[in-house]
Short mmCIF file of C-alpha atoms and ligand atoms in Angstrom, two decimals:
data_model
loop_
_atom_site.label_atom_id
_atom_site.label_comp_id
_atom_site.label_asym_id
_atom_site.label_seq_id
_atom_site.Cartn_x
_atom_site.Cartn_y
_atom_site.Cartn_z
CA MET A 1327 -46.07 200.53 201.33
CA PHE A 1328 -45.89 202.33 205.27
CA ALA A 1329 -45.63 205.95 204.81
CA GLN A 1330 -42.48 206.79 207.14
CA THR A 1331 -42.00 209.99 207.86
CA ALA A 1332 -40.53 211.65 210.97
CA ALA A 1333 -43.66 212.80 213.10
CA SER A 1334 -45.75 211.08 215.31
CA THR A 1335 -49.31 210.91 216.09
CA PRO A 1336 -51.21 210.43 219.36
CA ILE A 1337 -53.60 207.80 219.77
CA SER A 1338 -57.09 209.14 219.09
CA SER A 1339 -60.20 208.37 221.31
CA ASP A 1340 -62.67 210.15 219.42
CA LEU A 1341 -63.06 207.96 216.53
CA PRO A 1342 -66.70 206.50 215.67
CA ALA A 1343 -67.37 203.10 216.73
CA ARG A 1344 -66.96 200.54 214.00
CA THR A 1345 -67.42 196.81 213.65
CA VAL A 1346 -64.87 194.59 212.43
CA VAL A 1347 -65.61 190.98 211.52
CA VAL A 1348 -62.90 188.49 213.25
CA ALA A 1349 -62.41 185.06 212.55
CA PRO A 1350 -59.77 183.47 214.28
CA GLY A 1351 -58.94 180.76 211.98
CA ASP A 1352 -57.06 177.27 212.88
CA GLY A 1353 -53.83 176.38 214.29
CA ILE A 1354 -51.88 179.17 215.91
CA GLY A 1355 -54.74 181.84 214.56
CA PRO A 1356 -56.86 181.71 217.91
CA GLU A 1357 -53.50 182.33 219.96
CA ILE A 1358 -52.55 185.01 217.41
CA THR A 1359 -55.56 186.78 217.10
CA ASP A 1360 -56.19 187.05 221.02
CA ALA A 1361 -53.14 189.06 220.91
CA VAL A 1362 -53.74 191.25 218.05
CA LEU A 1363 -57.48 192.13 219.42
CA ALA A 1364 -55.61 193.09 222.58
CA VAL A 1365 -53.69 195.48 221.11
CA LEU A 1366 -56.44 196.79 219.17
CA ARG A 1367 -58.74 197.01 222.22
CA ALA A 1368 -55.92 199.27 224.00
CA ALA A 1369 -55.05 201.63 220.93
CA ASP A 1370 -58.47 201.89 219.45
CA PRO A 1371 -61.39 201.35 222.21
CA ALA A 1372 -64.11 202.24 219.82
CA LEU A 1373 -63.83 198.98 217.64
CA VAL A 1374 -66.49 196.57 217.94
CA PHE A 1375 -65.56 192.79 217.13
CA HIS A 1376 -67.95 190.32 215.32
CA PRO A 1377 -66.69 187.14 215.78
CA VAL A 1378 -67.37 184.36 213.11
CA SER A 1379 -66.23 180.81 212.48
CA VAL A 1380 -64.46 179.94 209.47
CA GLY A 1381 -62.09 176.78 208.83
CA LEU A 1382 -61.57 173.65 210.60
CA GLN A 1383 -64.20 174.31 213.16
CA ALA A 1384 -66.85 175.67 210.86
CA TYR A 1385 -66.29 172.27 208.48
CA ASN A 1386 -66.39 170.05 211.47
CA ALA A 1387 -69.74 172.07 212.76
CA GLY A 1388 -71.51 171.24 209.16
CA ALA A 1389 -70.43 173.75 206.94
CA MET A 1390 -68.75 171.92 204.00
CA SER A 1391 -66.97 175.06 202.49
CA GLY A 1392 -65.49 175.88 205.74
CA PHE A 1393 -67.90 178.80 206.73
CA GLY A 1394 -71.50 179.61 206.81
CA PRO A 1395 -73.63 181.94 204.92
CA GLU A 1396 -73.70 184.38 208.60
CA VAL A 1397 -69.92 184.80 207.38
CA MET A 1398 -70.61 186.31 203.86
CA GLU A 1399 -73.88 188.38 205.50
CA ALA A 1400 -71.19 189.85 208.30
CA ILE A 1401 -68.40 190.84 206.13
CA ILE A 1402 -70.59 192.72 203.38
CA GLU A 1403 -72.41 194.36 206.38
CA HIS A 1404 -69.57 195.77 207.96
CA GLY A 1405 -67.16 195.62 205.23
CA VAL A 1406 -63.86 194.62 206.87
CA MET A 1407 -62.70 191.47 208.25
CA LEU A 1408 -59.74 190.34 210.59
CA LYS A 1409 -58.97 186.79 209.53
CA GLY A 1410 -56.42 184.42 211.15
CA PRO A 1411 -54.73 181.53 208.94
CA ILE A 1412 -56.93 178.58 207.73
CA THR A 1413 -55.55 174.94 207.65
CA THR A 1414 -56.54 173.66 203.98
CA PRO A 1415 -56.36 169.88 203.40
CA GLN A 1416 -53.79 168.96 200.99
CA GLY A 1417 -54.65 166.74 197.74
CA GLY A 1418 -58.35 166.57 198.77
CA GLY A 1419 -60.93 167.47 200.96
CA TYR A 1420 -62.79 171.09 201.00
CA LYS A 1421 -61.40 173.65 198.93
CA SER A 1422 -59.39 176.29 200.16
CA VAL A 1423 -61.30 178.85 202.46
CA ASN A 1424 -59.07 181.52 201.77
CA VAL A 1425 -59.74 181.37 198.39
CA SER A 1426 -63.51 180.94 198.30
CA LEU A 1427 -63.43 183.93 200.33
CA ARG A 1428 -61.56 186.01 198.26
CA LYS A 1429 -63.19 185.30 195.05
CA THR A 1430 -67.13 185.09 196.24
CA LEU A 1431 -66.29 188.85 197.77
CA GLY A 1432 -64.34 190.14 194.84
CA LEU A 1433 -61.29 190.71 196.90
CA TYR A 1434 -59.49 191.05 193.39
CA ALA A 1435 -55.97 192.57 194.65
CA ASN A 1436 -53.78 191.03 197.52
CA LEU A 1437 -51.37 193.47 199.08
CA ARG A 1438 -48.15 192.15 200.43
CA PRO A 1439 -45.65 194.50 202.04
CA CYS A 1440 -42.28 192.83 202.67
CA VAL A 1441 -40.03 194.93 204.77
CA ALA A 1442 -36.26 194.66 206.37
CA TYR A 1443 -36.01 195.76 210.03
CA PRO A 1444 -32.21 195.72 210.03
CA SER A 1445 -30.35 195.50 213.21
CA PHE A 1446 -33.51 194.17 215.04
CA VAL A 1447 -34.52 191.26 212.75
CA ALA A 1448 -31.75 189.07 210.99
CA THR A 1449 -31.69 189.76 207.42
CA ARG A 1450 -29.03 189.83 204.70
CA HIS A 1451 -31.13 192.59 202.74
CA PRO A 1452 -31.44 195.82 204.93
CA ALA A 1453 -32.88 198.15 202.64
CA MET A 1454 -35.59 195.87 201.57
CA ASP A 1455 -38.98 197.50 201.08
CA LEU A 1456 -41.40 196.38 198.75
CA VAL A 1457 -44.76 195.27 198.29
CA ILE A 1458 -46.08 192.43 196.22
CA VAL A 1459 -49.63 193.19 194.24
CA ARG A 1460 -50.70 189.97 193.57
CA GLU A 1461 -53.96 189.29 191.37
CA ASN A 1462 -56.42 187.66 193.70
CA GLU A 1463 -59.08 185.86 191.73
CA GLU A 1464 -57.69 184.22 188.60
CA ASP A 1465 -55.10 181.68 187.10
CA THR A 1466 -54.97 178.30 188.25
CA TYR A 1467 -56.68 179.37 191.55
CA ALA A 1468 -59.91 179.22 189.45
CA GLY A 1469 -59.41 175.52 190.86
CA ILE A 1470 -61.02 174.10 187.63
CA GLU A 1471 -59.30 170.57 187.62
CA HIS A 1472 -60.07 167.29 186.15
CA ARG A 1473 -58.94 163.77 185.82
CA GLN A 1474 -59.29 163.03 181.86
CA SER A 1475 -57.32 159.73 181.73
CA ASP A 1476 -55.90 157.01 183.50
CA GLU A 1477 -52.63 159.16 183.36
CA VAL A 1478 -53.59 162.63 182.77
CA TYR A 1479 -54.83 165.45 185.34
CA GLN A 1480 -55.20 169.31 184.16
CA CYS A 1481 -55.45 172.50 185.92
CA LEU A 1482 -57.36 175.24 183.95
CA LYS A 1483 -55.26 178.56 183.84
CA LEU A 1484 -57.78 181.39 183.26
CA ILE A 1485 -56.82 185.00 182.67
CA THR A 1486 -59.10 187.82 181.69
CA ARG A 1487 -58.56 191.14 180.29
CA PRO A 1488 -60.85 192.97 182.89
CA GLY A 1489 -58.85 190.82 185.69
CA CYS A 1490 -55.85 191.93 184.22
CA GLU A 1491 -56.91 195.57 183.96
CA ARG A 1492 -58.19 196.00 187.32
CA ILE A 1493 -54.96 194.43 188.96
CA VAL A 1494 -52.41 196.35 186.70
CA ARG A 1495 -54.60 199.56 187.26
CA TYR A 1496 -54.60 198.76 191.25
CA ALA A 1497 -50.74 198.48 191.36
CA PHE A 1498 -50.01 201.95 189.40
CA GLU A 1499 -52.83 204.02 191.38
CA TYR A 1500 -50.90 201.95 194.76
CA ALA A 1501 -47.48 203.11 193.39
CA ARG A 1502 -48.83 206.73 192.95
CA ALA A 1503 -50.58 207.07 196.25
CA HIS A 1504 -47.61 205.77 198.07
CA ASN A 1505 -44.90 207.49 196.36
CA ARG A 1506 -43.49 204.49 194.59
CA SER A 1507 -41.66 205.51 191.88
CA LYS A 1508 -41.42 201.75 189.97
CA VAL A 1509 -43.79 198.77 189.21
CA THR A 1510 -42.08 195.81 187.87
CA CYS A 1511 -44.77 193.30 185.86
CA MET A 1512 -43.69 189.56 186.23
CA THR A 1513 -44.90 186.87 183.86
CA LYS A 1514 -44.00 183.91 182.08
CA ASP A 1515 -44.87 185.10 178.67
CA ASN A 1516 -42.23 183.56 176.60
CA ILE A 1517 -43.77 180.25 177.65
CA MET A 1518 -47.63 180.84 178.19
CA LYS A 1519 -47.98 183.40 175.08
CA LEU A 1520 -51.76 183.82 175.39
CA THR A 1521 -52.44 183.86 179.10
CA ASP A 1522 -49.35 185.63 180.52
CA GLY A 1523 -49.03 187.21 177.11
CA LEU A 1524 -52.06 189.03 177.90
CA PHE A 1525 -51.37 189.97 181.60
CA HIS A 1526 -47.87 191.54 180.12
CA LYS A 1527 -49.83 193.22 177.12
CA VAL A 1528 -52.24 194.90 179.36
CA PHE A 1529 -49.38 196.16 181.72
CA ASP A 1530 -47.80 197.92 178.67
CA GLU A 1531 -51.03 199.37 177.85
CA ILE A 1532 -51.67 200.77 181.16
CA ALA A 1533 -48.27 201.61 182.00
CA LEU A 1534 -48.83 204.37 179.30
CA ASP A 1535 -51.25 206.26 181.84
CA TYR A 1536 -48.89 206.63 184.31
CA PRO A 1537 -45.84 208.53 182.63
CA ASP A 1538 -44.54 209.55 186.18
CA ILE A 1539 -43.90 205.89 187.43
CA VAL A 1540 -41.16 203.82 185.81
CA ASN A 1541 -42.33 200.38 184.57
CA GLU A 1542 -40.38 197.34 183.54
CA HIS A 1543 -41.30 193.47 183.14
CA MET A 1544 -39.40 190.65 184.32
CA ILE A 1545 -39.76 186.97 183.24
CA ILE A 1546 -40.79 185.14 186.63
CA ASP A 1547 -38.03 183.11 187.24
CA ILE A 1548 -35.10 185.50 186.80
CA GLY A 1549 -37.22 187.80 188.63
CA THR A 1550 -37.93 185.74 191.63
CA ALA A 1551 -33.78 185.18 191.66
CA LYS A 1552 -33.05 188.82 191.40
CA MET A 1553 -35.52 189.20 194.57
CA ALA A 1554 -33.88 186.90 196.34
CA VAL A 1555 -30.67 188.51 195.85
CA GLN A 1556 -31.29 192.37 195.13
CA PRO A 1557 -35.03 192.80 196.60
CA GLU A 1558 -34.07 196.45 197.43
CA ARG A 1559 -34.28 196.92 193.81
CA PHE A 1560 -37.94 196.69 193.25
CA GLU A 1561 -40.61 198.59 194.93
CA VAL A 1562 -43.86 197.61 193.78
CA VAL A 1563 -44.39 193.92 191.96
CA VAL A 1564 -47.45 193.33 190.07
CA THR A 1565 -48.08 189.57 188.78
CA ALA A 1566 -50.47 186.83 188.56
CA ASN A 1567 -52.14 184.96 191.73
CA LEU A 1568 -49.92 181.87 191.60
CA TYR A 1569 -46.72 183.63 191.01
CA GLY A 1570 -47.77 186.32 193.43
CA ASP A 1571 -48.18 183.85 195.95
CA ILE A 1572 -44.82 182.03 195.89
CA LEU A 1573 -42.88 185.24 195.40
CA SER A 1574 -44.39 186.68 198.23
CA ASP A 1575 -43.25 184.05 200.68
CA VAL A 1576 -39.90 184.50 199.35
CA ALA A 1577 -39.78 188.01 200.27
CA ALA A 1578 -41.47 187.81 203.36
CA GLU A 1579 -38.80 185.22 204.63
CA ILE A 1580 -35.65 186.81 203.41
CA ALA A 1581 -36.84 190.25 204.85
CA GLY A 1582 -36.84 188.68 208.18
CA SER A 1583 -39.34 186.11 208.73
CA ILE A 1584 -42.80 184.79 207.53
CA GLY A 1585 -44.49 185.63 210.84
CA LEU A 1586 -43.91 189.41 210.02
CA ALA A 1587 -45.68 189.70 206.77
CA PRO A 1588 -49.15 191.39 206.57
CA SER A 1589 -51.50 191.51 203.88
CA SER A 1590 -54.71 193.04 202.71
CA ASN A 1591 -57.00 191.38 200.42
CA ILE A 1592 -59.02 194.39 198.62
CA GLY A 1593 -62.39 194.45 196.64
CA ARG A 1594 -64.66 197.24 195.74
CA ASP A 1595 -67.15 196.89 198.76
CA CYS A 1596 -65.27 194.86 201.32
CA ALA A 1597 -61.64 193.83 202.23
CA MET A 1598 -60.05 191.04 204.46
CA PHE A 1599 -56.92 191.56 206.28
CA GLU A 1600 -54.51 188.48 206.91
CA ALA A 1601 -51.00 187.30 207.37
CA VAL A 1602 -49.17 185.90 204.77
CA HIS A 1603 -48.13 182.85 206.76
CA GLY A 1604 -50.46 179.80 207.47
CA SER A 1605 -51.60 178.09 210.37
CA ALA A 1606 -48.58 176.73 211.23
CA PRO A 1607 -49.68 173.45 212.81
CA ASP A 1608 -46.19 172.66 214.30
CA ILE A 1609 -46.24 175.45 216.85
CA ALA A 1610 -50.13 175.84 217.31
CA GLY A 1611 -51.11 176.10 221.30
CA GLN A 1612 -48.06 176.44 222.84
CA ASN A 1613 -47.63 180.58 222.82
CA ILE A 1614 -44.84 180.60 220.77
CA ALA A 1615 -46.06 182.26 217.26
CA ASN A 1616 -45.54 185.50 216.38
CA PRO A 1617 -48.60 187.63 216.10
CA SER A 1618 -46.67 190.60 214.13
CA GLY A 1619 -48.08 189.43 210.88
CA LEU A 1620 -51.53 189.66 211.84
CA LEU A 1621 -50.85 192.81 213.71
CA LEU A 1622 -49.19 194.49 210.88
CA SER A 1623 -52.38 193.32 208.77
CA ALA A 1624 -54.74 194.75 211.44
CA VAL A 1625 -52.35 198.06 210.98
CA MET A 1626 -53.18 198.20 207.24
CA MET A 1627 -56.83 197.48 208.32
CA LEU A 1628 -57.09 200.49 210.09
CA VAL A 1629 -55.45 202.55 207.94
CA HIS A 1630 -58.24 201.26 205.22
CA MET A 1631 -60.54 202.38 207.53
CA GLY A 1632 -59.60 205.95 207.95
CA ARG A 1633 -57.98 205.40 211.39
CA SER A 1634 -54.72 206.56 210.85
CA ALA A 1635 -54.09 207.46 214.40
CA PRO A 1636 -54.27 204.31 215.99
CA ALA A 1637 -52.59 202.53 212.88
CA SER A 1638 -49.66 204.75 213.50
CA ALA A 1639 -49.75 204.32 216.96
CA ILE A 1640 -49.64 200.54 216.85
CA HIS A 1641 -47.32 200.42 213.94
CA ASN A 1642 -44.92 202.99 216.06
CA ALA A 1643 -45.21 200.58 219.40
CA TRP A 1644 -44.32 197.57 217.21
CA LEU A 1645 -41.13 198.98 215.96
CA ARG A 1646 -40.29 200.07 219.31
CA THR A 1647 -41.09 196.64 220.95
CA LEU A 1648 -38.46 195.37 218.44
CA GLU A 1649 -35.93 197.89 218.57
CA ASP A 1650 -36.25 197.19 222.80
CA GLY A 1651 -35.28 193.61 221.98
CA PHE A 1652 -38.72 191.74 223.00
CA HIS A 1653 -38.91 188.95 220.42
CA THR A 1654 -40.78 185.93 219.43
CA ALA A 1655 -38.84 182.83 218.84
CA ASP A 1656 -38.68 183.11 215.20
CA ILE A 1657 -36.51 186.21 215.11
CA HIS A 1658 -34.84 185.83 218.30
CA GLY A 1659 -30.98 186.14 218.02
CA GLU A 1660 -28.07 186.39 220.50
CA GLY A 1661 -27.13 190.06 220.46
CA ARG A 1662 -30.28 191.61 218.71
CA SER A 1663 -32.74 190.12 221.44
CA ARG A 1664 -33.05 190.62 225.32
CA ALA A 1665 -35.68 188.66 225.79
CA SER A 1666 -37.13 185.62 224.08
CA VAL A 1667 -41.28 186.39 224.58
CA GLY A 1668 -44.14 184.54 223.82
CA THR A 1669 -46.98 185.75 221.88
CA ARG A 1670 -48.92 187.21 224.95
CA GLU A 1671 -46.09 188.45 226.36
CA PHE A 1672 -45.24 190.25 222.88
CA ALA A 1673 -48.62 191.91 222.55
CA ALA A 1674 -48.24 193.18 226.21
CA ALA A 1675 -44.73 194.59 225.29
CA VAL A 1676 -46.65 196.34 222.37
CA ILE A 1677 -49.61 197.78 224.63
CA GLU A 1678 -47.02 198.90 226.94
CA ARG A 1679 -45.30 201.21 224.38
CA LEU A 1680 -48.40 202.54 222.67
CA GLY A 1681 -47.70 206.24 222.38
CA LEU A 1682 -43.84 205.76 222.12
CA LEU A 1683 -41.97 206.05 219.15
CA PRO A 1684 -39.01 203.76 217.44
CA GLN A 1685 -35.70 205.44 217.91
CA GLN A 1686 -33.83 204.05 215.20
CA LEU A 1687 -36.11 202.61 212.94
CA PRO A 1688 -38.13 205.17 210.81
CA VAL A 1689 -41.40 206.46 212.52
CA VAL A 1690 -44.76 205.85 210.72
CA ASP A 1691 -47.20 208.66 210.39
CA TYR A 1692 -50.09 207.47 208.71
CA PRO A 1693 -51.71 210.30 206.91
CA GLU A 1694 -55.29 211.21 207.76
CA ARG A 1695 -57.79 210.38 205.14
CA GLU A 1696 -61.08 209.27 204.16
CA PRO A 1697 -61.65 205.30 204.36
CA ASP A 1698 -60.74 203.60 201.41
CA THR A 1699 -59.62 206.18 198.94
CA LEU A 1700 -57.86 204.34 196.56
CA VAL A 1701 -59.25 204.68 192.99
CA HIS A 1702 -61.08 201.45 192.40
CA PRO A 1703 -59.81 200.76 188.86
CA ASP A 1704 -63.31 198.75 187.96
CA SER A 1705 -64.76 201.58 186.62
CA ALA A 1706 -61.72 202.49 184.68
CA VAL A 1707 -61.83 199.09 182.60
CA VAL A 1708 -62.14 200.26 179.10
CA ALA A 1709 -65.25 199.21 177.43
CA ARG A 1710 -63.89 197.52 174.15
CA THR A 1711 -65.59 196.49 170.83
CA PRO A 1712 -65.77 192.80 170.86
CA ALA A 1713 -63.30 191.23 168.12
CA THR A 1714 -64.49 189.28 165.23
CA LYS A 1715 -64.64 185.82 166.50
CA VAL A 1716 -64.50 182.86 163.47
CA LEU A 1717 -64.62 179.17 164.14
CA VAL A 1718 -62.00 177.61 162.36
CA GLY A 1719 -61.30 173.98 163.51
CA VAL A 1720 -61.27 171.98 166.94
CA ASP A 1721 -58.79 170.22 169.42
CA VAL A 1722 -60.21 166.90 170.31
CA PHE A 1723 -58.39 164.89 173.18
CA LEU A 1724 -58.43 161.62 173.28
CA ASN A 1725 -57.78 158.98 175.73
CA TRP A 1726 -56.08 156.21 173.69
CA ASN A 1727 -54.25 153.54 175.01
CA GLY A 1728 -53.86 151.69 171.80
CA GLU A 1729 -51.19 149.67 170.08
CA ALA A 1730 -47.69 150.44 171.67
CA ARG A 1731 -49.13 154.06 172.06
CA ALA A 1732 -47.66 154.54 168.26
CA PRO A 1733 -48.57 157.90 167.12
CA GLU A 1734 -48.76 156.61 163.49
CA VAL A 1735 -51.14 153.94 164.64
CA LEU A 1736 -53.88 156.79 165.73
CA GLY A 1737 -52.96 158.72 162.97
CA ALA A 1738 -53.82 156.08 160.38
CA GLN A 1739 -57.31 155.72 162.37
CA LEU A 1740 -58.07 159.51 162.64
CA GLU A 1741 -57.31 160.32 159.20
CA PRO A 1742 -60.34 158.80 157.22
CA VAL A 1743 -62.93 160.04 160.18
CA ALA A 1744 -61.49 163.75 160.13
CA GLY A 1745 -63.53 164.44 156.61
CA PRO A 1746 -65.27 166.07 154.99
CA GLU A 1747 -65.20 169.01 157.11
CA PHE A 1748 -62.12 168.57 158.84
CA ARG A 1749 -58.30 167.28 158.01
CA LEU A 1750 -56.17 165.98 160.88
CA ALA A 1751 -53.48 168.57 161.12
CA MET A 1752 -51.20 167.16 163.87
CA ILE A 1753 -51.55 165.01 167.09
CA THR A 1754 -49.57 166.40 170.21
CA ASN A 1755 -48.78 164.44 173.52
CA ARG A 1756 -48.36 166.52 176.54
CA GLY A 1757 -48.13 169.40 173.72
CA VAL A 1758 -45.46 168.28 171.66
CA LYS A 1759 -46.07 167.27 168.08
CA VAL A 1760 -45.87 163.28 167.54
CA TYR A 1761 -47.78 163.06 164.39
CA PRO A 1762 -47.03 163.41 161.32
CA HIS A 1763 -42.86 163.01 161.77
CA GLY A 1764 -42.76 162.55 165.63
CA LEU A 1765 -39.74 160.97 167.57
CA PRO A 1766 -39.66 157.69 169.10
CA GLN A 1767 -37.86 159.58 171.96
CA THR A 1768 -40.81 161.41 172.99
CA LEU A 1769 -42.68 160.09 176.13
CA CYS A 1770 -46.20 159.68 175.09
CA THR A 1771 -49.18 158.96 177.65
CA ASP A 1772 -52.44 157.99 177.12
CA HIS A 1773 -53.83 161.54 176.67
CA TRP A 1774 -53.83 162.95 172.99
CA ARG A 1775 -54.56 166.27 171.65
CA CYS A 1776 -55.77 165.76 167.65
CA ARG A 1777 -56.05 169.15 165.94
CA PHE A 1778 -58.72 169.16 163.31
CA PRO A 1779 -58.73 172.58 161.28
CA ALA A 1780 -61.46 173.08 158.37
CA ALA A 1781 -60.77 171.20 155.38
CA GLY A 1782 -60.12 173.42 152.48
CA GLU A 1783 -63.04 176.00 152.37
CA ALA A 1784 -65.30 174.18 154.58
CA VAL A 1785 -67.10 176.50 157.28
CA VAL A 1786 -66.68 175.20 160.82
CA THR A 1787 -69.70 175.04 162.80
CA PRO A 1788 -70.62 173.36 166.01
CA TYR A 1789 -72.95 170.84 164.24
CA ALA A 1790 -69.81 169.83 162.04
CA ILE A 1791 -67.85 169.54 165.39
CA ALA A 1792 -70.65 167.55 166.78
CA ALA A 1793 -70.54 165.40 163.96
CA LEU A 1794 -67.02 164.54 163.77
CA LEU A 1795 -67.23 163.71 167.99
CA THR A 1796 -69.73 161.05 166.56
CA ARG A 1797 -67.47 159.64 163.81
CA LEU A 1798 -64.85 159.38 166.49
CA ALA A 1799 -67.48 157.69 168.86
CA ASP A 1800 -68.53 155.60 166.00
CA ALA A 1801 -64.75 154.29 165.43
CA GLY A 1802 -64.30 153.35 169.08
CA LEU A 1803 -62.23 156.47 170.48
CA ASP A 1804 -62.65 158.08 173.76
CA ALA A 1805 -63.00 161.72 173.09
CA VAL A 1806 -62.56 163.41 176.71
CA LYS A 1807 -62.60 167.03 175.55
CA THR A 1808 -62.87 169.48 173.13
CA GLU A 1809 -61.44 172.95 172.70
CA ASN A 1810 -62.94 175.26 169.76
CA LEU A 1811 -60.32 177.02 167.73
CA TYR A 1812 -60.90 180.43 167.00
CA THR A 1813 -59.50 183.33 165.60
CA PHE A 1814 -60.02 187.13 166.96
CA ASP A 1815 -60.05 189.72 164.15
CA GLY A 1816 -58.06 187.46 162.01
CA GLU A 1817 -55.38 186.52 164.80
CA ARG A 1818 -54.89 182.93 166.12
CA GLY A 1819 -56.70 182.56 169.53
CA TYR A 1820 -54.83 179.29 170.45
CA SER A 1821 -51.23 178.27 170.76
CA GLN A 1822 -49.10 176.37 168.61
CA ALA A 1823 -47.94 172.82 169.53
CA GLN A 1824 -44.28 172.52 170.27
CA GLY A 1825 -42.30 171.26 167.58
CA GLU A 1826 -45.15 172.38 164.95
P1 NAI B 125 -47.35 178.20 207.62
O1 NAI B 125 -46.70 179.30 207.15
O2 NAI B 125 -47.97 177.80 208.52
O3 NAI B 125 -45.81 177.63 208.23
C1 NAI B 125 -44.47 177.49 207.79
C2 NAI B 125 -43.35 177.78 208.69
O4 NAI B 125 -43.18 178.79 209.26
C3 NAI B 125 -43.63 176.68 210.15
O5 NAI B 125 -42.24 176.15 210.36
C4 NAI B 125 -44.14 177.63 210.80
O6 NAI B 125 -43.97 176.98 212.32
C5 NAI B 125 -43.55 178.91 210.85
N1 NAI B 125 -44.69 179.89 211.10
C6 NAI B 125 -45.64 180.25 210.59
N2 NAI B 125 -46.19 181.50 210.82
C7 NAI B 125 -45.35 181.53 212.06
C8 NAI B 125 -45.75 182.83 213.12
N3 NAI B 125 -46.66 183.77 213.05
N4 NAI B 125 -44.65 182.69 214.04
C9 NAI B 125 -43.73 181.66 214.12
N5 NAI B 125 -43.35 180.84 212.96
C10 NAI B 125 -44.30 180.85 212.39
O7 NAI B 125 -47.26 177.23 206.38
P2 NAI B 125 -47.52 175.69 206.04
O8 NAI B 125 -47.07 174.57 207.08
O9 NAI B 125 -47.12 175.40 204.62
O10 NAI B 125 -49.08 175.85 206.04
C11 NAI B 125 -49.70 175.19 207.28
C12 NAI B 125 -51.46 175.37 206.69
O11 NAI B 125 -51.70 176.72 206.55
C13 NAI B 125 -51.56 174.59 205.39
O12 NAI B 125 -53.04 174.03 205.93
C14 NAI B 125 -52.00 175.36 204.72
O13 NAI B 125 -52.97 175.51 203.64
C15 NAI B 125 -52.48 176.79 205.53
N6 NAI B 125 -52.01 177.82 204.90
C16 NAI B 125 -53.10 179.16 205.12
C17 NAI B 125 -52.79 180.65 204.93
C18 NAI B 125 -54.14 181.32 205.18
O14 NAI B 125 -55.11 181.19 205.88
N7 NAI B 125 -54.03 182.53 204.37
C19 NAI B 125 -51.65 180.59 204.24
C20 NAI B 125 -50.68 179.81 203.76
C21 NAI B 125 -51.12 178.57 204.56
#
């Protein structure tokens, strides 16, 4: 992640003016943003801040998505945004502003460096220095959810080939640009063979283009366990959205504190920088939050903008502040800390140290470079000939609460309505085959997936599926959803049932 070499770079005052969009956010957001802007003003006086409102404040002012159109316009115009954390209602209310911003702006790569600062911040993993490259737009975070019956709710997990190609290539490009020697991919493709299977397959394909970088794959559960006890064995980890979200909180916390971890959300045209942590409502307004996560995000932002001198100066002053024992409450410890300081005082201590270097932790020296020079892999996404797609059947999901929820009763009702185009191959409940030959031990809900492949040589058409749905409705059955069954170049494009 951060280039750590032995030279220092003075603060430069001859940088051109550049505007940064700033959204303070909710909870501790405004206080940590104030602290970070104070440091930025001191280290890079040519920066101009364009304030916008996102989150609860914007929502309460009538922006139902948590931000107004002026926010998008500002980010697109200026290219970079520094964002405080935002409170997201749980279980209901408006959708996550973070997810909406990331997806609307095409910020496909979420980089989350997690580094230990041994002797100064308590950690069991002094050699930890890894970066998680989290896919930022797809997966269950597409947020496509439906309630389909009294008992059953579903969330669609969408994984796409272009999405996998660009995040995986980004991870390898990042590794190469930052002298990292290994990229680890984590998925759960032993269970989700199609979606996670695609992520893993694309990883294996793209790894061939980077023979200079070691590649490995781990199942996400054991990978997370290994990271929790041996994080120093990882360098760059690339993974899907939900796994990356969880993994990066684990990594940030074991590195020392969730309050220290920065992140960047990178797209082709713009980028957003924010701490990994949330709005911490439990400590909001008390001047005790650690502004370091947002400050290090601002450092990543400066590097992204090609302003390496102030980036190095802030990072080194921050390391020196840690060394000098000025610690916020979350990282304060007897013997390590000289003073337990508040948010504002911590920022003031960093400002006082601008121009100084750390004496024990490695000095940071970001190389001079053009803004955002990392190759954006979009253009490298391979143009492919589409596979030959053949419709071979349909899965019909029924909301059925009939006689004792007995699968044989439902099966007997479905067999005669399946033909002439289809046959009933099986019924599953929560993915487990219950007909024919189910077991009484399997818990059955009111949601049944009924698989109808083509009968004999019959050709399956959308009209045949519509006719089947009509026959099901005529039989008094409640079809709540269908999934077409296709083959692609002769290969099944759908999963088998458990027990099939
Ligand atoms: P959280 O990260 O806000 O807090 C978890 C724990 O860490 C709390 O005990 C908190 O006091 C502490 N903590 C967090 N940041 C800290 C800091 N800078 N200094 C010292 N201690 C800190 O996670 P939580 O409580 O699950 O979420 C609160 C809200 O934040 C929710 O509405 C959630 O949706 C939102 N959230 C927003 C994110 C964003 O805007 N990027 C990311 C994660 C959560």
